[in-house]
PDB file of C-alpha atoms in Angstrom:
ATOM      1  CA  MET T   1      44.904  31.579  78.490  1.00  0.00           C
ATOM      2  CA  ILE T   2      47.748  30.148  80.578  1.00  0.00           C
ATOM      3  CA  LYS T   3      45.288  27.688  82.083  1.00  0.00           C
ATOM      4  CA  GLU T   4      44.145  26.567  78.636  1.00  0.00           C
ATOM      5  CA  VAL T   5      47.768  26.117  77.528  1.00  0.00           C
ATOM      6  CA  LYS T   6      48.452  23.883  80.532  1.00  0.00           C
ATOM      7  CA  ILE T   7      45.326  21.835  79.850  1.00  0.00           C
ATOM      8  CA  SER T   8      45.876  21.579  76.077  1.00  0.00           C
ATOM      9  CA  LEU T   9      49.636  21.083  75.946  1.00  0.00           C
ATOM     10  CA  PRO T  10      50.795  19.032  78.923  1.00  0.00           C
ATOM     11  CA  PHE T  11      54.397  17.853  78.874  1.00  0.00           C
ATOM     12  CA  TYR T  12      53.619  14.191  78.146  1.00  0.00           C
ATOM     13  CA  LYS T  13      51.655  15.107  75.014  1.00  0.00           C
ATOM     14  CA  THR T  14      54.159  17.586  73.632  1.00  0.00           C
ATOM     15  CA  ALA T  15      57.111  15.274  74.347  1.00  0.00           C
ATOM     16  CA  SER T  16      55.466  12.233  72.734  1.00  0.00           C
ATOM     17  CA  ALA T  17      54.431  14.292  69.682  1.00  0.00           C
ATOM     18  CA  LEU T  18      57.981  15.578  69.265  1.00  0.00           C
ATOM     19  CA  LEU T  19      59.353  12.035  69.573  1.00  0.00           C
ATOM     20  CA  PHE T  20      56.846  10.884  66.948  1.00  0.00           C
ATOM     21  CA  ILE T  21      58.063  13.503  64.465  1.00  0.00           C
ATOM     22  CA  VAL T  22      61.745  12.744  65.101  1.00  0.00           C
ATOM     23  CA  ILE T  23      61.204   9.001  64.598  1.00  0.00           C
ATOM     24  CA  LEU T  24      59.156   9.649  61.440  1.00  0.00           C
ATOM     25  CA  SER T  25      61.919  11.756  59.902  1.00  0.00           C
ATOM     26  CA  LEU T  26      64.463   9.058  60.781  1.00  0.00           C
ATOM     27  CA  ILE T  27      62.674   5.988  59.417  1.00  0.00           C
ATOM     28  CA  ARG T  28      60.572   7.334  56.531  1.00  0.00           C
ATOM     29  CA  GLY T  29      62.898   7.454  53.557  1.00  0.00           C
ATOM     30  CA  VAL T  30      62.655  10.142  50.878  1.00  0.00           C
ATOM     31  CA  SER T  31      65.019  10.736  47.980  1.00  0.00           C
ATOM     32  CA  VAL T  32      63.735  14.082  46.655  1.00  0.00           C
ATOM     33  CA  SER T  33      62.511  17.072  48.668  1.00  0.00           C
ATOM     34  CA  CYS T  34      59.096  17.081  46.951  1.00  0.00           C
ATOM     35  CA  GLU T  35      58.378  13.666  48.521  1.00  0.00           C
ATOM     36  CA  ILE T  36      58.493  14.998  52.088  1.00  0.00           C
ATOM     37  CA  GLY T  37      54.913  16.275  52.102  1.00  0.00           C
ATOM     38  CA  ALA T  38      53.555  12.982  50.772  1.00  0.00           C
ATOM     39  CA  ALA T  39      55.490  11.109  53.452  1.00  0.00           C
ATOM     40  CA  MET T  40      54.270  13.337  56.260  1.00  0.00           C
ATOM     41  CA  GLU T  41      50.574  13.979  55.583  1.00  0.00           C
ATOM     42  CA  PRO T  42      49.110  10.571  56.619  1.00  0.00           C
ATOM     43  CA  ALA T  43      51.358  10.463  59.688  1.00  0.00           C
ATOM     44  CA  ILE T  44      50.441  14.004  60.709  1.00  0.00           C
ATOM     45  CA  ALA T  45      46.769  13.015  60.392  1.00  0.00           C
ATOM     46  CA  ILE T  46      47.287  10.158  62.877  1.00  0.00           C
ATOM     47  CA  LEU T  47      49.181  12.442  65.240  1.00  0.00           C
ATOM     48  CA  ALA T  48      46.413  15.078  65.146  1.00  0.00           C
ATOM     49  CA  THR T  49      43.815  12.392  65.823  1.00  0.00           C
ATOM     50  CA  ALA T  50      45.543  11.099  68.947  1.00  0.00           C
ATOM     51  CA  PHE T  51      46.732  14.517  70.111  1.00  0.00           C
ATOM     52  CA  CYS T  52      43.354  16.275  70.039  1.00  0.00           C
ATOM     53  CA  ALA T  53      40.889  13.501  70.902  1.00  0.00           C
ATOM     54  CA  ASP T  54      40.826  14.507  74.581  1.00  0.00           C
ATOM     55  CA  THR T  55      40.017  18.186  73.949  1.00  0.00           C
ATOM     56  CA  TYR T  56      36.475  17.789  75.287  1.00  0.00           C
ATOM     57  CA  VAL T  57      36.814  14.722  77.525  1.00  0.00           C
ATOM     58  CA  GLN T  58      39.572  16.339  79.600  1.00  0.00           C
ATOM     59  CA  GLU T  59      36.781  17.742  81.750  1.00  0.00           C
ATOM     60  CA  ILE T  60      35.468  14.221  82.369  1.00  0.00           C
ATOM     61  CA  ALA T  61      38.902  12.700  82.992  1.00  0.00           C
ATOM     62  CA  GLY T  62      39.787  15.556  85.316  1.00  0.00           C
ATOM     63  CA  ARG T  63      36.534  15.056  87.250  1.00  0.00           C
ATOM     64  CA  ARG T  64      35.409  18.578  86.435  1.00  0.00           C
ATOM     65  CA  SER T  65      32.326  17.548  84.466  1.00  0.00           C
ATOM     66  CA  GLU T  66      29.845  18.638  87.149  1.00  0.00           C
ATOM     67  CA  VAL T  67      31.319  22.127  87.220  1.00  0.00           C
ATOM     68  CA  TRP T  68      31.653  22.115  83.422  1.00  0.00           C
ATOM     69  CA  ARG T  69      27.904  21.533  83.050  1.00  0.00           C
ATOM     70  CA  LEU T  70      27.241  24.808  84.885  1.00  0.00           C
ATOM     71  CA  TYR T  71      29.251  26.891  82.402  1.00  0.00           C
ATOM     72  CA  PRO T  72      27.300  28.998  79.866  1.00  0.00           C
ATOM     73  CA  MET T  73      27.396  27.545  76.366  1.00  0.00           C
ATOM     74  CA  LYS T  74      29.510  30.426  75.032  1.00  0.00           C
ATOM     75  CA  ASP T  75      32.170  29.698  77.679  1.00  0.00           C
ATOM     76  CA  LYS T  76      32.226  26.009  76.748  1.00  0.00           C
ATOM     77  CA  LEU T  77      32.569  26.814  73.064  1.00  0.00           C
ATOM     78  CA  PHE T  78      35.308  29.346  73.757  1.00  0.00           C
ATOM     79  CA  ALA T  79      37.258  26.865  75.896  1.00  0.00           C
ATOM     80  CA  ILE T  80      37.091  24.035  73.361  1.00  0.00           C
ATOM     81  CA  SER T  81      37.833  26.337  70.418  1.00  0.00           C
ATOM     82  CA  THR T  82      40.829  27.802  72.230  1.00  0.00           C
ATOM     83  CA  ARG T  83      42.189  24.371  73.107  1.00  0.00           C
ATOM     84  CA  LEU T  84      41.762  23.148  69.557  1.00  0.00           C
ATOM     85  CA  LEU T  85      43.534  26.193  68.136  1.00  0.00           C
ATOM     86  CA  LEU T  86      46.407  25.858  70.610  1.00  0.00           C
ATOM     87  CA  GLN T  87      46.867  22.198  69.780  1.00  0.00           C
ATOM     88  CA  GLN T  88      46.552  22.770  66.046  1.00  0.00           C
ATOM     89  CA  GLY T  89      49.095  25.596  66.197  1.00  0.00           C
ATOM     90  CA  PHE T  90      51.546  23.400  68.086  1.00  0.00           C
ATOM     91  CA  LEU T  91      51.116  20.543  65.614  1.00  0.00           C
ATOM     92  CA  LEU T  92      51.633  22.882  62.662  1.00  0.00           C
ATOM     93  CA  LEU T  93      54.903  24.108  64.201  1.00  0.00           C
ATOM     94  CA  LEU T  94      55.863  20.482  64.753  1.00  0.00           C
ATOM     95  CA  ALA T  95      55.091  19.664  61.123  1.00  0.00           C
ATOM     96  CA  ALA T  96      57.331  22.545  60.034  1.00  0.00           C
ATOM     97  CA  ALA T  97      60.108  21.239  62.279  1.00  0.00           C
ATOM     98  CA  GLY T  98      59.602  17.723  60.918  1.00  0.00           C
ATOM     99  CA  TYR T  99      59.954  19.025  57.360  1.00  0.00           C
ATOM    100  CA  SER T 100      63.344  20.443  58.306  1.00  0.00           C
ATOM    101  CA  LEU T 101      64.383  17.224  60.069  1.00  0.00           C
ATOM    102  CA  PHE T 102      63.923  15.300  56.831  1.00  0.00           C
ATOM    103  CA  PHE T 103      66.637  17.460  55.278  1.00  0.00           C
ATOM    104  CA  LEU T 104      68.859  16.804  58.298  1.00  0.00           C
ATOM    105  CA  PHE T 105      68.414  13.032  58.495  1.00  0.00           C
ATOM    106  CA  GLN T 106      67.460  11.946  54.959  1.00  0.00           C
ATOM    107  CA  ARG T 107      69.396  14.547  52.969  1.00  0.00           C
ATOM    108  CA  PRO T 108      67.090  14.435  49.923  1.00  0.00           C
ATOM    109  CA  ARG T 109      67.991  15.990  46.601  1.00  0.00           C
ATOM    110  CA  LEU T 110      66.507  19.438  46.080  1.00  0.00           C
ATOM    111  CA  PHE T 111      63.631  19.286  43.626  1.00  0.00           C
ATOM    112  CA  SER T 112      64.101  22.967  42.786  1.00  0.00           C
ATOM    113  CA  LEU T 113      67.561  22.154  41.371  1.00  0.00           C
ATOM    114  CA  MET T 114      66.276  19.182  39.408  1.00  0.00           C
ATOM    115  CA  GLN T 115      63.365  21.164  37.947  1.00  0.00           C
ATOM    116  CA  PRO T 116      63.983  24.933  38.239  1.00  0.00           C
ATOM    117  CA  GLU T 117      60.537  25.666  36.788  1.00  0.00           C
ATOM    118  CA  ALA T 118      59.002  24.060  39.908  1.00  0.00           C
ATOM    119  CA  GLY T 119      59.873  27.117  41.971  1.00  0.00           C
ATOM    120  CA  SER T 120      61.954  27.522  45.086  1.00  0.00           C
ATOM    121  CA  GLU T 121      62.086  25.187  48.078  1.00  0.00           C
ATOM    122  CA  ILE T 122      60.509  27.970  50.141  1.00  0.00           C
ATOM    123  CA  ARG T 123      57.482  27.957  47.805  1.00  0.00           C
ATOM    124  CA  GLN T 124      57.129  24.199  48.250  1.00  0.00           C
ATOM    125  CA  PHE T 125      57.433  24.598  52.027  1.00  0.00           C
ATOM    126  CA  VAL T 126      54.725  27.273  52.173  1.00  0.00           C
ATOM    127  CA  ILE T 127      52.361  25.064  50.164  1.00  0.00           C
ATOM    128  CA  PHE T 128      53.192  22.180  52.497  1.00  0.00           C
ATOM    129  CA  LEU T 129      52.300  24.278  55.545  1.00  0.00           C
ATOM    130  CA  GLY T 130      48.970  25.270  54.027  1.00  0.00           C
ATOM    131  CA  ALA T 131      48.086  21.658  53.255  1.00  0.00           C
ATOM    132  CA  MET T 132      49.164  20.493  56.720  1.00  0.00           C
ATOM    133  CA  ALA T 133      47.113  23.229  58.400  1.00  0.00           C
ATOM    134  CA  VAL T 134      43.970  21.848  56.735  1.00  0.00           C
ATOM    135  CA  THR T 135      44.914  18.226  57.447  1.00  0.00           C
ATOM    136  CA  ILE T 136      45.564  18.964  61.124  1.00  0.00           C
ATOM    137  CA  ALA T 137      42.334  20.936  61.461  1.00  0.00           C
ATOM    138  CA  PHE T 138      40.221  18.199  59.875  1.00  0.00           C
ATOM    139  CA  TRP T 139      41.546  15.245  61.867  1.00  0.00           C
ATOM    140  CA  SER T 140      41.704  17.133  65.175  1.00  0.00           C
ATOM    141  CA  VAL T 141      38.105  18.351  64.842  1.00  0.00           C
ATOM    142  CA  LEU T 142      36.987  14.879  63.726  1.00  0.00           C
ATOM    143  CA  SER T 143      38.498  13.098  66.740  1.00  0.00           C
ATOM    144  CA  ASN T 144      37.097  15.727  69.108  1.00  0.00           C
ATOM    145  CA  THR T 145      33.638  15.421  67.541  1.00  0.00           C
ATOM    146  CA  ILE T 146      33.570  11.627  67.901  1.00  0.00           C
ATOM    147  CA  ALA T 147      34.828  11.931  71.486  1.00  0.00           C
ATOM    148  CA  CYS T 148      32.007  14.403  72.201  1.00  0.00           C
ATOM    149  CA  ILE T 149      29.383  12.042  70.798  1.00  0.00           C
ATOM    150  CA  PHE T 150      30.509   9.064  72.893  1.00  0.00           C
ATOM    151  CA  ARG T 151      32.035  11.034  75.811  1.00  0.00           C
ATOM    152  CA  SER T 152      35.101   8.827  75.478  1.00  0.00           C
ATOM    153  CA  LEU T 153      38.723   9.486  74.531  1.00  0.00           C
ATOM    154  CA  TRP T 154      39.141   5.965  73.168  1.00  0.00           C
ATOM    155  CA  PHE T 155      36.084   6.205  70.956  1.00  0.00           C
ATOM    156  CA  GLY T 156      37.476   9.502  69.655  1.00  0.00           C
ATOM    157  CA  ILE T 157      40.816   7.938  68.773  1.00  0.00           C
ATOM    158  CA  GLY T 158      39.463   4.560  67.648  1.00  0.00           C
ATOM    159  CA  GLY T 159      36.672   5.980  65.503  1.00  0.00           C
ATOM    160  CA  SER T 160      39.005   8.438  63.822  1.00  0.00           C
ATOM    161  CA  LEU T 161      41.651   5.770  63.170  1.00  0.00           C
ATOM    162  CA  LEU T 162      39.011   3.550  61.587  1.00  0.00           C
ATOM    163  CA  LEU T 163      38.041   6.396  59.257  1.00  0.00           C
ATOM    164  CA  TRP T 164      41.750   7.032  58.632  1.00  0.00           C
ATOM    165  CA  LEU T 165      42.237   3.410  57.562  1.00  0.00           C
ATOM    166  CA  LEU T 166      39.266   3.645  55.214  1.00  0.00           C
ATOM    167  CA  ALA T 167      40.399   6.974  53.742  1.00  0.00           C
ATOM    168  CA  ALA T 168      44.002   5.764  53.382  1.00  0.00           C
ATOM    169  CA  SER T 169      43.017   2.598  51.505  1.00  0.00           C
ATOM    170  CA  SER T 170      44.033   2.399  47.867  1.00  0.00           C
ATOM    171  CA  PHE T 171      40.397   1.835  46.875  1.00  0.00           C
ATOM    172  CA  ALA T 172      39.202   5.057  48.554  1.00  0.00           C
ATOM    173  CA  ARG T 173      42.058   7.043  47.087  1.00  0.00           C
ATOM    174  CA  ARG T 174      41.374   5.815  43.570  1.00  0.00           C
ATOM    175  CA  LEU T 175      37.642   6.345  43.964  1.00  0.00           C
ATOM    176  CA  LEU T 176      37.856   9.884  45.367  1.00  0.00           C
ATOM    177  CA  ASP T 177      40.946  10.928  43.392  1.00  0.00           C
ATOM    178  CA  THR T 178      41.502  14.665  43.975  1.00  0.00           C
ATOM    179  CA  TRP T 179      38.610  14.707  46.488  1.00  0.00           C
ATOM    180  CA  SER T 180      40.441  12.394  48.877  1.00  0.00           C
ATOM    181  CA  VAL T 181      41.283  13.783  52.323  1.00  0.00           C
ATOM    182  CA  PHE T 182      44.866  12.757  51.480  1.00  0.00           C
ATOM    183  CA  SER T 183      44.837  14.535  48.123  1.00  0.00           C
ATOM    184  CA  TYR T 184      48.051  16.433  48.909  1.00  0.00           C
ATOM    185  CA  ALA T 185      49.948  13.200  49.549  1.00  0.00           C
ATOM    186  CA  ASP T 186      48.491  11.650  46.380  1.00  0.00           C
ATOM    187  CA  ARG T 187      49.217  14.602  44.102  1.00  0.00           C
ATOM    188  CA  ASN T 188      51.541  14.335  41.122  1.00  0.00           C
ATOM    189  CA  ILE T 189      54.673  15.574  42.858  1.00  0.00           C
ATOM    190  CA  ALA T 190      56.469  16.020  39.548  1.00  0.00           C
ATOM    191  CA  ASP T 191      53.874  18.547  38.361  1.00  0.00           C
ATOM    192  CA  THR T 192      54.040  21.479  40.777  1.00  0.00           C
ATOM    193  CA  GLY T 193      51.597  23.440  38.629  1.00  0.00           C
ATOM    194  CA  ASP T 194      48.804  20.936  39.229  1.00  0.00           C
ATOM    195  CA  PHE T 195      46.599  22.118  42.100  1.00  0.00           C
ATOM    196  CA  GLY T 196      43.733  19.692  41.575  1.00  0.00           C
ATOM    197  CA  TRP T 197      44.479  18.344  45.061  1.00  0.00           C
ATOM    198  CA  LEU T 198      42.945  21.531  46.490  1.00  0.00           C
ATOM    199  CA  ALA T 199      39.540  19.911  45.944  1.00  0.00           C
ATOM    200  CA  GLY T 200      40.293  17.412  48.704  1.00  0.00           C
ATOM    201  CA  LYS T 201      41.452  20.148  51.047  1.00  0.00           C
ATOM    202  CA  GLY T 202      38.319  22.156  50.267  1.00  0.00           C
ATOM    203  CA  LEU T 203      36.234  19.108  51.214  1.00  0.00           C
ATOM    204  CA  CYS T 204      38.152  18.861  54.511  1.00  0.00           C
ATOM    205  CA  ILE T 205      37.410  22.514  55.268  1.00  0.00           C
ATOM    206  CA  ALA T 206      33.709  22.036  54.495  1.00  0.00           C
ATOM    207  CA  LEU T 207      33.494  18.959  56.749  1.00  0.00           C
ATOM    208  CA  CYS T 208      35.317  20.853  59.503  1.00  0.00           C
ATOM    209  CA  ALA T 209      32.777  23.663  59.273  1.00  0.00           C
ATOM    210  CA  VAL T 210      29.886  21.194  59.561  1.00  0.00           C
ATOM    211  CA  MET T 211      31.409  19.502  62.619  1.00  0.00           C
ATOM    212  CA  LEU T 212      32.066  22.831  64.318  1.00  0.00           C
ATOM    213  CA  LEU T 213      28.487  23.926  63.647  1.00  0.00           C
ATOM    214  CA  LEU T 214      27.314  20.705  65.315  1.00  0.00           C
ATOM    215  CA  LEU T 215      29.500  21.298  68.382  1.00  0.00           C
ATOM    216  CA  PRO T 216      26.964  23.428  70.329  1.00  0.00           C
ATOM    217  CA  ILE T 217      24.309  20.756  69.756  1.00  0.00           C
ATOM    218  CA  LEU T 218      26.639  17.998  70.951  1.00  0.00           C
ATOM    219  CA  LEU T 219      27.676  19.957  74.025  1.00  0.00           C
ATOM    220  CA  LYS T 220      24.060  20.633  74.894  1.00  0.00           C
ATOM    221  CA  LYS T 221      23.171  16.951  74.645  1.00  0.00           C
ATOM    222  CA  ARG T 222      26.328  15.465  76.156  1.00  0.00           C
ATOM    223  CA  GLY T 223      27.025  18.090  78.817  1.00  0.00           C
TER     224      GLY T 223
END
């Protein structure tokens, strides 16, 4: 496990991710606490894409691919799954820290005081964490899948960013509505009782499951 932590979370990646979150909380303005999630979701998606794209290709970059090919399939799947979970867990903690940094740097008004029926700030934070967990999982698995197909870190990042640009376009968001992969960011933040955005998160989970089911096939073909 210690070995997987060192491979998955090297200092340069963790430091750059932390810097990304600090800068985001400094420059992305919000006026009310309920806007924090909408401000963070697209950015967290980009971070997950870049952070996890090398999950598989680390073996190629580290010149361990010949040894890697000799591993049983179950060992390969375990290694990649472990690395993904470690990276996703770190990014979720980072998202939680970023949420707090918005209160420190932006000092938004508390939505729970403006609309008491919306529930506490803790409730909003828990919902935010759930949405971010799905967002991080989807974009990290997507970038890793594309990297597996092309055996290239840059294809993993570039392909995922292209899909991000398409999904983040106003046309795609209007077309997909609550089924958008950014449904949490696009939700009606004034209506905390509206959970229609869960449809988009459900779609993300379903797509994640499909990509993970394809992983053994990709590893068998790509080595």
